Short mmCIF file of C-alpha atoms in Angstrom, two decimals:
data_model
loop_
_atom_site.label_atom_id
_atom_site.label_comp_id
_atom_site.label_asym_id
_atom_site.label_seq_id
_atom_site.Cartn_x
_atom_site.Cartn_y
_atom_site.Cartn_z
CA MET A 1 -0.03 -0.07 0.10
CA ASN A 2 1.67 3.18 -0.96
CA ASP A 3 1.61 6.11 1.35
CA GLU A 4 -0.37 9.05 0.49
CA ARG A 5 1.61 11.88 2.74
CA GLU A 6 3.58 14.24 1.36
CA ILE A 7 7.46 13.78 1.47
CA ALA A 8 9.60 16.17 3.22
CA ILE A 9 12.57 14.40 3.02
CA ARG A 10 14.30 11.69 1.65
CA LEU A 11 17.89 9.67 1.50
CA SER A 12 18.46 6.99 -0.38
CA GLY A 13 21.55 5.12 0.16
CA VAL A 14 23.37 7.61 1.57
CA LYS A 15 27.05 7.04 2.94
CA LYS A 16 29.85 9.66 4.15
CA ARG A 17 33.20 8.03 4.00
CA TYR A 18 36.64 9.90 5.95
CA LYS A 19 39.99 9.14 5.19
CA LEU A 20 41.55 9.15 8.59
CA GLY A 21 45.02 11.47 8.45
CA GLN A 22 45.03 12.15 4.96
CA ILE A 23 43.55 15.40 4.95
CA GLY A 24 42.74 18.41 7.63
CA GLY A 25 45.81 19.91 8.46
CA GLY A 26 44.58 23.09 8.99
CA THR A 27 45.86 24.59 6.14
CA LEU A 28 46.55 23.98 2.16
CA THR A 29 50.20 24.28 2.73
CA GLU A 30 50.40 21.67 5.50
CA ASP A 31 48.05 19.12 3.99
CA LEU A 32 50.62 19.54 0.94
CA GLN A 33 53.32 18.43 3.19
CA SER A 34 51.67 15.86 4.52
CA TRP A 35 50.94 14.71 0.95
CA TRP A 36 54.39 15.00 -0.22
CA ALA A 37 56.05 13.04 2.81
CA ARG A 38 53.55 9.82 2.21
CA VAL A 39 54.92 10.09 -1.54
CA ARG A 40 58.63 9.94 -0.68
CA GLY A 41 57.65 7.17 2.09
CA LYS A 42 58.70 9.74 4.98
CA GLU A 43 57.58 10.92 8.29
CA ASP A 44 54.88 13.09 8.29
CA PRO A 45 55.77 16.33 9.57
CA ASN A 46 52.61 17.58 10.97
CA THR A 47 51.56 14.33 12.87
CA MET A 48 51.68 15.01 16.39
CA ILE A 49 53.67 12.79 18.87
CA GLY A 50 51.64 9.82 19.95
CA THR A 51 49.34 10.04 17.23
CA ASP A 52 48.74 6.27 16.12
CA GLN A 53 49.89 5.64 12.60
CA ARG A 54 47.49 2.59 12.04
CA LEU A 55 45.20 5.42 11.45
CA VAL A 56 47.16 6.94 8.55
CA GLY A 57 45.00 5.69 5.28
CA GLN A 58 42.62 4.20 6.73
CA THR A 59 38.68 4.96 6.28
CA PHE A 60 35.82 5.92 8.53
CA MET A 61 32.19 5.51 7.64
CA ALA A 62 30.55 8.24 9.37
CA LEU A 63 27.06 7.21 7.31
CA ASN A 64 27.25 3.83 5.93
CA GLY A 65 23.70 3.35 3.96
CA ILE A 66 21.06 5.75 5.12
CA ASP A 67 17.54 4.85 3.78
CA LEU A 68 14.67 7.57 5.32
CA THR A 69 11.89 9.34 4.38
CA VAL A 70 10.45 12.06 6.18
CA TYR A 71 6.95 13.08 5.98
CA LYS A 72 5.57 16.81 6.15
CA GLY A 73 4.17 17.55 9.56
CA GLU A 74 5.96 14.96 11.38
CA ALA A 75 8.30 15.13 14.40
CA LEU A 76 11.19 12.74 13.97
CA GLY A 77 13.53 12.11 17.07
CA ILE A 78 17.07 10.73 16.41
CA ILE A 79 18.88 9.19 19.32
CA GLY A 80 21.80 7.22 19.37
CA CYS A 81 25.18 7.00 21.55
CA ASN A 82 27.81 9.25 20.87
CA GLY A 83 29.45 8.65 17.28
CA ALA A 84 26.55 7.04 15.93
CA GLY A 85 26.24 9.42 13.30
CA LYS A 86 23.65 12.00 14.68
CA SER A 87 25.34 15.68 13.71
CA THR A 88 26.68 14.00 10.54
CA LEU A 89 23.33 13.08 9.42
CA LEU A 90 21.59 16.40 10.35
CA LYS A 91 24.73 18.20 8.34
CA HIS A 92 24.19 16.65 5.27
CA LEU A 93 20.77 17.79 5.49
CA CYS A 94 21.55 21.09 6.02
CA ARG A 95 24.12 20.90 3.39
CA VAL A 96 26.84 21.72 5.39
CA THR A 97 28.64 18.84 3.77
CA ALA A 98 27.95 16.57 1.07
CA PRO A 99 27.71 12.53 1.12
CA THR A 100 30.40 10.35 -0.42
CA GLU A 101 27.37 8.38 -2.42
CA GLY A 102 23.72 8.54 -2.20
CA GLU A 103 21.17 10.86 -2.78
CA ILE A 104 19.27 13.45 -0.69
CA ASP A 105 16.10 15.16 -1.90
CA ILE A 106 14.83 18.29 0.22
CA TYR A 107 11.27 19.42 -0.49
CA GLY A 108 11.09 22.94 1.20
CA ARG A 109 13.46 25.15 2.67
CA ILE A 110 15.47 24.41 6.14
CA ALA A 111 15.75 26.33 9.22
CA SER A 112 18.21 24.52 11.04
CA MET A 113 20.43 25.01 14.65
CA LEU A 114 23.19 21.96 14.74
CA GLU A 115 25.18 24.12 17.45
CA VAL A 116 24.41 27.16 19.61
CA GLY A 117 24.24 30.25 17.06
CA THR A 118 24.86 28.54 14.21
CA GLY A 119 24.87 31.02 11.17
CA PHE A 120 25.30 34.24 12.95
CA ASN A 121 27.83 36.78 12.52
CA GLY A 122 29.65 37.87 16.08
CA GLU A 123 30.05 41.27 14.49
CA MET A 124 26.66 41.91 14.00
CA THR A 125 23.57 42.59 15.90
CA GLY A 126 21.07 40.56 16.73
CA ARG A 127 18.65 42.22 14.23
CA GLU A 128 21.00 42.21 11.90
CA ASN A 129 21.32 38.48 12.11
CA VAL A 130 17.77 38.14 12.00
CA TYR A 131 17.63 39.92 8.66
CA MET A 132 20.63 37.95 7.44
CA ASN A 133 19.19 34.62 8.27
CA GLY A 134 15.79 35.41 6.51
CA ALA A 135 17.53 36.64 3.47
CA ILE A 136 19.78 33.22 3.32
CA LEU A 137 15.80 31.29 3.34
CA GLY A 138 14.73 33.58 0.44
CA MET A 139 12.25 35.68 2.50
CA THR A 140 11.83 39.77 1.70
CA LYS A 141 12.78 42.45 3.98
CA ALA A 142 9.17 43.12 4.23
CA GLU A 143 8.46 39.53 5.20
CA ILE A 144 11.25 39.64 8.10
CA ASP A 145 9.67 43.01 9.23
CA GLU A 146 6.01 41.38 9.75
CA LYS A 147 8.12 38.46 12.10
CA MET A 148 10.25 40.79 13.51
CA GLU A 149 8.15 41.45 17.00
CA ASP A 150 7.25 37.92 17.51
CA ILE A 151 10.94 36.88 16.85
CA ILE A 152 12.21 39.53 19.63
CA GLU A 153 9.20 38.83 22.31
CA PHE A 154 9.94 34.92 22.07
CA SER A 155 14.05 35.13 22.38
CA GLU A 156 13.41 37.37 25.50
CA VAL A 157 16.52 39.94 24.42
CA ARG A 158 14.42 42.59 23.41
CA ASP A 159 17.11 45.27 25.57
CA PHE A 160 20.23 43.60 23.45
CA ILE A 161 18.77 43.24 20.11
CA ASP A 162 20.89 45.87 18.71
CA THR A 163 24.25 44.83 20.50
CA PRO A 164 26.68 42.67 18.75
CA VAL A 165 26.09 39.19 19.27
CA LYS A 166 29.57 38.19 20.03
CA ARG A 167 28.78 40.12 23.52
CA TYR A 168 25.72 37.47 24.37
CA SER A 169 26.15 34.72 26.70
CA SER A 170 25.62 31.16 25.34
CA GLY A 171 21.76 31.55 26.91
CA MET A 172 21.03 34.65 25.07
CA PHE A 173 22.60 32.82 21.77
CA VAL A 174 20.60 30.02 21.94
CA LYS A 175 17.42 31.80 22.71
CA LEU A 176 17.67 34.45 19.54
CA ALA A 177 19.28 31.30 17.35
CA PHE A 178 16.11 29.38 18.29
CA SER A 179 13.84 32.31 17.81
CA VAL A 180 15.01 33.07 14.41
CA ALA A 181 14.80 29.19 13.21
CA ALA A 182 11.19 28.89 14.73
CA HIS A 183 9.81 31.96 13.21
CA LEU A 184 11.13 32.33 9.81
CA ASP A 185 9.62 30.83 6.97
CA SER A 186 10.49 27.47 6.38
CA GLU A 187 8.84 24.16 6.08
CA ILE A 188 11.37 22.47 7.90
CA MET A 189 13.37 22.80 11.07
CA ILE A 190 16.61 21.03 12.49
CA MET A 191 17.41 20.68 15.92
CA ASP A 192 20.87 19.53 17.42
CA GLU A 193 20.35 19.42 21.01
CA VAL A 194 19.81 22.98 21.32
CA LEU A 195 17.78 22.61 24.76
CA ALA A 196 20.92 21.60 26.39
CA VAL A 197 21.24 25.36 26.85
CA GLY A 198 19.18 27.90 28.29
CA ASP A 199 16.96 28.08 31.32
CA MET A 200 14.03 25.76 32.18
CA ALA A 201 11.24 28.11 31.59
CA PHE A 202 13.00 28.43 28.31
CA GLN A 203 13.51 24.94 27.16
CA LYS A 204 9.88 24.10 27.96
CA LYS A 205 8.64 27.53 25.67
CA CYS A 206 10.91 25.82 22.90
CA LEU A 207 9.65 22.53 23.61
CA ASN A 208 6.08 24.00 22.92
CA LYS A 209 6.89 26.04 19.93
CA MET A 210 8.61 22.68 18.22
CA ARG A 211 5.19 20.75 19.16
CA GLN A 212 2.93 23.70 17.77
CA ALA A 213 5.07 23.92 14.54
CA ALA A 214 4.80 20.21 13.71
CA LYS A 215 1.04 19.84 14.91
CA GLN A 216 -0.57 23.05 14.16
CA ASP A 217 1.91 24.68 11.82
CA GLY A 218 2.04 21.65 9.49
CA ARG A 219 6.29 21.94 9.69
CA THR A 220 8.29 18.77 9.62
CA VAL A 221 10.66 18.59 12.78
CA LEU A 222 13.77 16.49 13.15
CA TYR A 223 15.24 16.55 16.59
CA VAL A 224 18.39 15.13 18.05
CA SER A 225 18.65 14.79 21.58
CA HIS A 226 20.27 12.59 24.38
CA ASN A 227 17.28 13.66 26.81
CA MET A 228 14.45 10.67 26.41
CA ASN A 229 12.13 12.76 28.13
CA THR A 230 12.14 15.78 25.52
CA ILE A 231 12.28 13.03 22.71
CA ARG A 232 8.68 11.51 24.51
CA THR A 233 7.43 14.89 24.53
CA LEU A 234 8.15 15.78 21.15
CA CYS A 235 8.07 13.13 18.51
CA ASP A 236 5.82 10.93 17.16
CA ARG A 237 8.65 8.74 15.28
CA CYS A 238 12.08 7.73 16.51
CA ILE A 239 14.75 6.36 14.49
CA VAL A 240 18.05 4.90 16.57
CA LEU A 241 21.56 5.09 14.89
CA ASP A 242 24.27 2.77 15.32
CA LYS A 243 27.53 3.17 13.45
CA GLY A 244 26.33 5.16 11.01
CA ARG A 245 23.61 2.71 10.21
CA ILE A 246 19.68 3.16 11.15
CA ILE A 247 18.94 0.00 13.17
CA PHE A 248 15.24 1.21 14.15
CA ASP A 249 12.71 3.33 12.77
CA GLY A 250 9.26 3.87 14.40
CA ASP A 251 7.46 3.99 17.56
CA VAL A 252 8.86 6.17 19.98
CA GLU A 253 8.95 3.80 23.01
CA GLU A 254 10.40 1.25 21.52
CA ALA A 255 13.34 3.22 20.07
CA ILE A 256 14.07 4.35 23.38
CA GLU A 257 13.57 0.80 24.95
CA LEU A 258 15.93 -0.54 22.20
CA TYR A 259 18.59 2.62 22.71
CA MET A 260 18.81 1.73 26.40
CA GLN A 261 19.32 -1.90 25.80
CA GLU A 262 22.57 -0.54 23.57
CA GLU A 263 23.74 1.68 26.63
CA THR A 264 23.44 -1.41 28.64
CA ALA A 265 25.36 -3.61 27.01
CA ASN A 266 28.49 -1.13 26.44
CA ASN A 267 28.34 -1.09 30.25
CA GLY A 268 28.84 -5.09 30.00
CA TRP A 269 25.44 -5.61 31.03
CA ILE A 270 23.21 -8.46 29.82
CA GLU A 271 19.73 -8.18 29.31
CA GLY A 272 17.48 -9.76 32.24
CA GLN A 273 20.49 -10.33 34.36
CA THR A 274 19.68 -10.78 38.30
CA GLU A 275 23.29 -11.11 39.79
CA PHE A 276 26.21 -8.59 39.95
CA ARG A 277 29.60 -8.02 41.49
CA TYR A 278 29.89 -4.16 41.10
CA THR A 279 33.62 -3.07 40.24
CA ASP A 280 35.14 0.66 40.05
CA ALA A 281 33.34 0.46 36.55
CA PRO A 282 30.45 1.95 35.76
CA PRO A 283 27.65 1.95 37.12
CA ARG A 284 29.39 2.87 40.12
CA SER A 285 29.61 6.79 40.37
CA PRO A 286 33.05 8.51 41.27
CA TYR A 287 31.40 11.23 42.95
CA ALA A 288 30.28 9.47 46.22
CA ALA A 289 32.55 9.17 49.46
CA GLY A 290 33.40 5.04 48.95
CA GLU A 291 33.56 4.89 52.68
CA ALA A 292 30.69 2.34 52.43
CA ARG A 293 30.10 0.17 49.37
CA ILE A 294 27.52 -2.73 47.58
CA GLN A 295 29.75 -5.57 46.75
CA ARG A 296 27.02 -7.40 45.32
CA LEU A 297 23.62 -7.86 44.27
CA ARG A 298 21.15 -10.77 43.53
CA LEU A 299 17.56 -10.52 42.89
CA THR A 300 15.74 -13.29 44.73
CA ASP A 301 14.25 -16.24 43.40
CA LYS A 302 14.29 -14.78 39.71
CA ALA A 303 16.13 -16.55 36.53
CA LEU A 304 15.33 -13.38 35.05
CA ALA A 305 14.67 -9.62 36.23
CA LEU A 306 10.96 -9.83 34.95
CA TYR A 307 8.11 -9.21 37.58
CA ASP A 308 4.10 -9.37 37.34
CA THR A 309 2.10 -6.58 37.88
CA GLY A 310 1.92 -5.91 42.07
CA GLU A 311 4.61 -8.34 42.51
CA PRO A 312 7.05 -7.48 45.24
CA ILE A 313 10.58 -7.09 44.39
CA ARG A 314 12.94 -8.73 46.86
CA PHE A 315 16.65 -8.80 46.65
CA GLN A 316 19.94 -9.32 48.69
CA LEU A 317 23.00 -6.81 48.96
CA LEU A 318 26.28 -7.42 50.11
CA VAL A 319 27.40 -3.82 52.12
CA GLU A 320 31.04 -3.40 53.11
CA ALA A 321 32.50 -0.64 55.71
CA LYS A 322 35.75 0.79 55.38
CA ARG A 323 34.99 3.09 58.54
CA ASP A 324 32.71 2.98 61.58
CA PHE A 325 29.11 4.21 61.05
CA ALA A 326 26.42 4.70 63.72
CA ASP A 327 23.63 4.20 61.17
CA LEU A 328 24.19 3.85 57.44
CA ARG A 329 21.19 4.20 55.18
CA LEU A 330 19.73 3.03 52.08
CA ARG A 331 17.65 4.53 49.54
CA ILE A 332 15.81 2.91 46.46
CA GLU A 333 15.15 4.73 43.40
CA VAL A 334 13.25 3.91 40.34
CA LEU A 335 12.95 5.05 36.87
CA PHE A 336 11.22 4.45 34.09
CA GLY A 337 13.13 3.89 30.70
CA GLY A 338 16.02 4.91 32.20
CA ASP A 339 15.19 8.38 33.02
CA THR A 340 12.37 9.24 33.68
CA PRO A 341 11.99 9.71 37.99
CA VAL A 342 8.92 7.57 39.47
CA GLY A 343 9.74 7.33 42.65
CA ALA A 344 11.89 6.59 45.78
CA VAL A 345 11.97 4.55 49.34
CA PRO A 346 13.94 7.60 50.42
CA SER A 347 15.70 6.23 53.66
CA LEU A 348 16.14 2.42 55.06
CA SER A 349 18.09 2.21 58.18
CA LEU A 350 21.34 -0.67 57.61
CA GLY A 351 22.20 -0.14 61.29
CA ALA A 352 25.60 0.39 62.60
CA PHE A 353 28.78 -0.76 60.99
CA ARG A 354 32.60 -1.20 62.01
CA ALA A 355 35.32 -0.61 59.85
CA GLY A 356 36.10 -3.51 57.71
CA GLU A 357 32.75 -5.16 58.13
CA SER A 358 30.65 -6.48 55.65
CA ARG A 359 26.85 -7.67 56.20
CA ILE A 360 24.11 -9.48 54.25
CA PHE A 361 20.60 -7.78 53.65
CA ALA A 362 17.43 -9.15 52.39
CA VAL A 363 15.14 -6.24 51.07
CA ASN A 364 11.52 -6.72 50.13
CA PHE A 365 10.16 -3.77 48.23
CA ASP A 366 6.55 -2.85 47.53
CA ALA A 367 6.41 -1.61 44.28
CA ALA A 368 2.91 -2.51 43.39
CA GLY A 369 1.91 0.57 41.74
CA LEU A 370 4.48 0.25 38.89
CA THR A 371 2.54 0.12 35.48
CA VAL A 372 3.90 -2.40 32.67
CA GLY A 373 7.53 -1.73 31.12
CA LYS A 374 10.90 -1.47 31.92
CA TYR A 375 12.48 0.35 34.44
CA ARG A 376 16.12 0.88 36.06
CA VAL A 377 16.65 0.57 39.62
CA ASP A 378 19.65 3.08 41.25
CA LEU A 379 20.54 2.27 44.96
CA VAL A 380 22.33 5.08 47.45
CA LEU A 381 24.20 4.52 50.56
CA PHE A 382 24.43 7.47 52.82
CA GLU A 383 24.46 8.70 56.18
CA LEU A 384 22.88 11.80 57.94
CA ASP A 385 24.82 13.68 60.55
CA GLU A 386 23.21 15.56 63.72
CA PHE A 387 21.57 18.16 61.47
CA GLY A 388 19.94 15.88 59.31
CA ASN A 389 22.19 16.56 56.05
CA SER A 390 22.59 13.56 54.07
CA PHE A 391 26.42 12.41 52.92
CA ASP A 392 26.48 9.82 49.98
CA GLN A 393 28.81 6.83 50.28
CA GLU A 394 27.70 4.96 47.45
CA LEU A 395 25.94 5.41 44.18
CA LEU A 396 24.88 2.65 41.79
CA LEU A 397 23.53 4.65 38.65
CA PRO A 398 21.98 1.85 37.81
CA ALA A 399 22.31 -0.97 40.27
CA PHE A 400 20.02 -3.06 37.78
CA ARG A 401 17.22 -2.73 35.56
CA MET A 402 13.92 -4.71 35.84
CA GLU A 403 10.61 -5.57 33.74
CA VAL A 404 6.93 -5.29 34.73
CA ARG A 405 4.56 -7.37 32.52
CA GLY A 406 1.46 -8.08 32.92
CA MET A 407 -2.37 -7.20 31.70
CA GLU A 408 -3.69 -3.75 32.94
CA ASP A 409 -7.92 -3.44 32.68
CA ILE A 410 -7.67 -0.27 30.88
CA VAL A 411 -5.34 0.57 27.88
CA TRP A 412 -2.54 2.51 30.06
CA ASN A 413 -1.86 6.20 28.47
CA ALA A 414 1.63 6.41 30.32
CA LYS A 415 3.17 9.55 28.25
CA SER A 416 0.36 11.13 29.88
CA TRP A 417 -0.83 9.53 33.06
CA GLY A 418 2.80 8.74 34.34
CA HIS A 419 4.55 4.93 35.32
CA PHE A 420 2.66 4.97 38.49
CA ARG A 421 -1.23 3.75 39.18
CA PHE A 422 -2.17 4.91 42.43
CA ARG A 423 -4.82 2.23 44.54
CA ASP A 424 -8.49 2.87 43.42
CA ALA A 425 -10.12 5.55 45.25
CA GLU A 426 -13.68 5.32 47.04
CA VAL A 427 -16.23 7.02 44.92
CA THR A 428 -20.00 7.28 46.40
CA ALA A 429 -23.13 8.91 45.57
CA VAL A 430 -24.39 11.61 47.88
CA GLU A 431 -28.16 11.82 48.19
CA GLY A 432 -30.16 14.99 49.29
CA LEU A 433 -27.20 17.06 49.01
CA GLN A 434 -27.52 20.35 47.20
CA TRP A 435 -24.81 23.06 46.76
CA ASP A 436 -25.54 26.14 48.63
CA ALA A 437 -26.04 29.21 46.33
#
């Protein structure tokens, strides 16, 4: 069955190949010196000491056969680990660089933000940069004048709009740059981790603007982020990139789940693992004092980390103290999909410890309110001083991952309702009661 939606972007067999160590000396003179040294079989005079010579002449595939169709009005999320090819893909769409192989067809004008202040001239004022960006998109001065007030108002930099942007802070830069990209006439918006800068109120405003652009204005939005909550909020489709290839294209939650599995695998974890020996490698955080540590953990009576809805979570801990503790405590934090906080057991007393002592604890955790899905469980060892201040000794981020399965009596709308179901409330009809006039 043919998809009758209007195409905004189409990529066919797109590849980007880099030859490491062959070019990029910084100047044409240095590149020629390097080339002439290789021709004569001599050492490259521009190679830094300690550089791995085996990289010379090797090929690196930043993109390795991308086939992708994006339709008008879609909000497409692009996720993947560092080095997966996300930013390279966006640079191709913005015509910053050209593919080595393949074709890219774009139907409409693009407004992009690949980094803070993309396309801005530092010597020009904010207002002048708005006019320049509009002209690049093919807009007339009259059309830009019509949008100018909305751009200034949204950007929250009215007092500095006639100041050279080289004097802007990074927050001011991103506010104006995003406002320009969001308001000028373009059919496609491309954003690369732009919400990492700016205050929380402005980030929320940007998300609402991008959602409006896709849902109400019919514009196409491509958004790269490592923040899964913003991907969930904004996007209705998501792709996962890995080593220059698209390994998933479809539902947002399924994409995030696959991404989290890839991250887990990169840390040497196994899906469904139930017994853990913790070392100094991830997930142990280096930001805790480390004078008390969780050395081992075992999920009790579980072949896999799978739980039915309402089933308690039982596990055993081996805790070791390197000094005396009057009252060592444990906090259990539960997050959905790796980054959405669901709830916590704030303070479980493990009692007193002597220096060098190790003890085993059995924990019975009632997680009856958790809805169906995959969760991450973090464990924190801490102590309290006499004033109630908390001092972290151990942070396992995460300690383990688990999945809750089961049947809901209704279709659970996790995106709107969250991931914890409260017990049913009591409701009774009240007879004969009238509201006062």
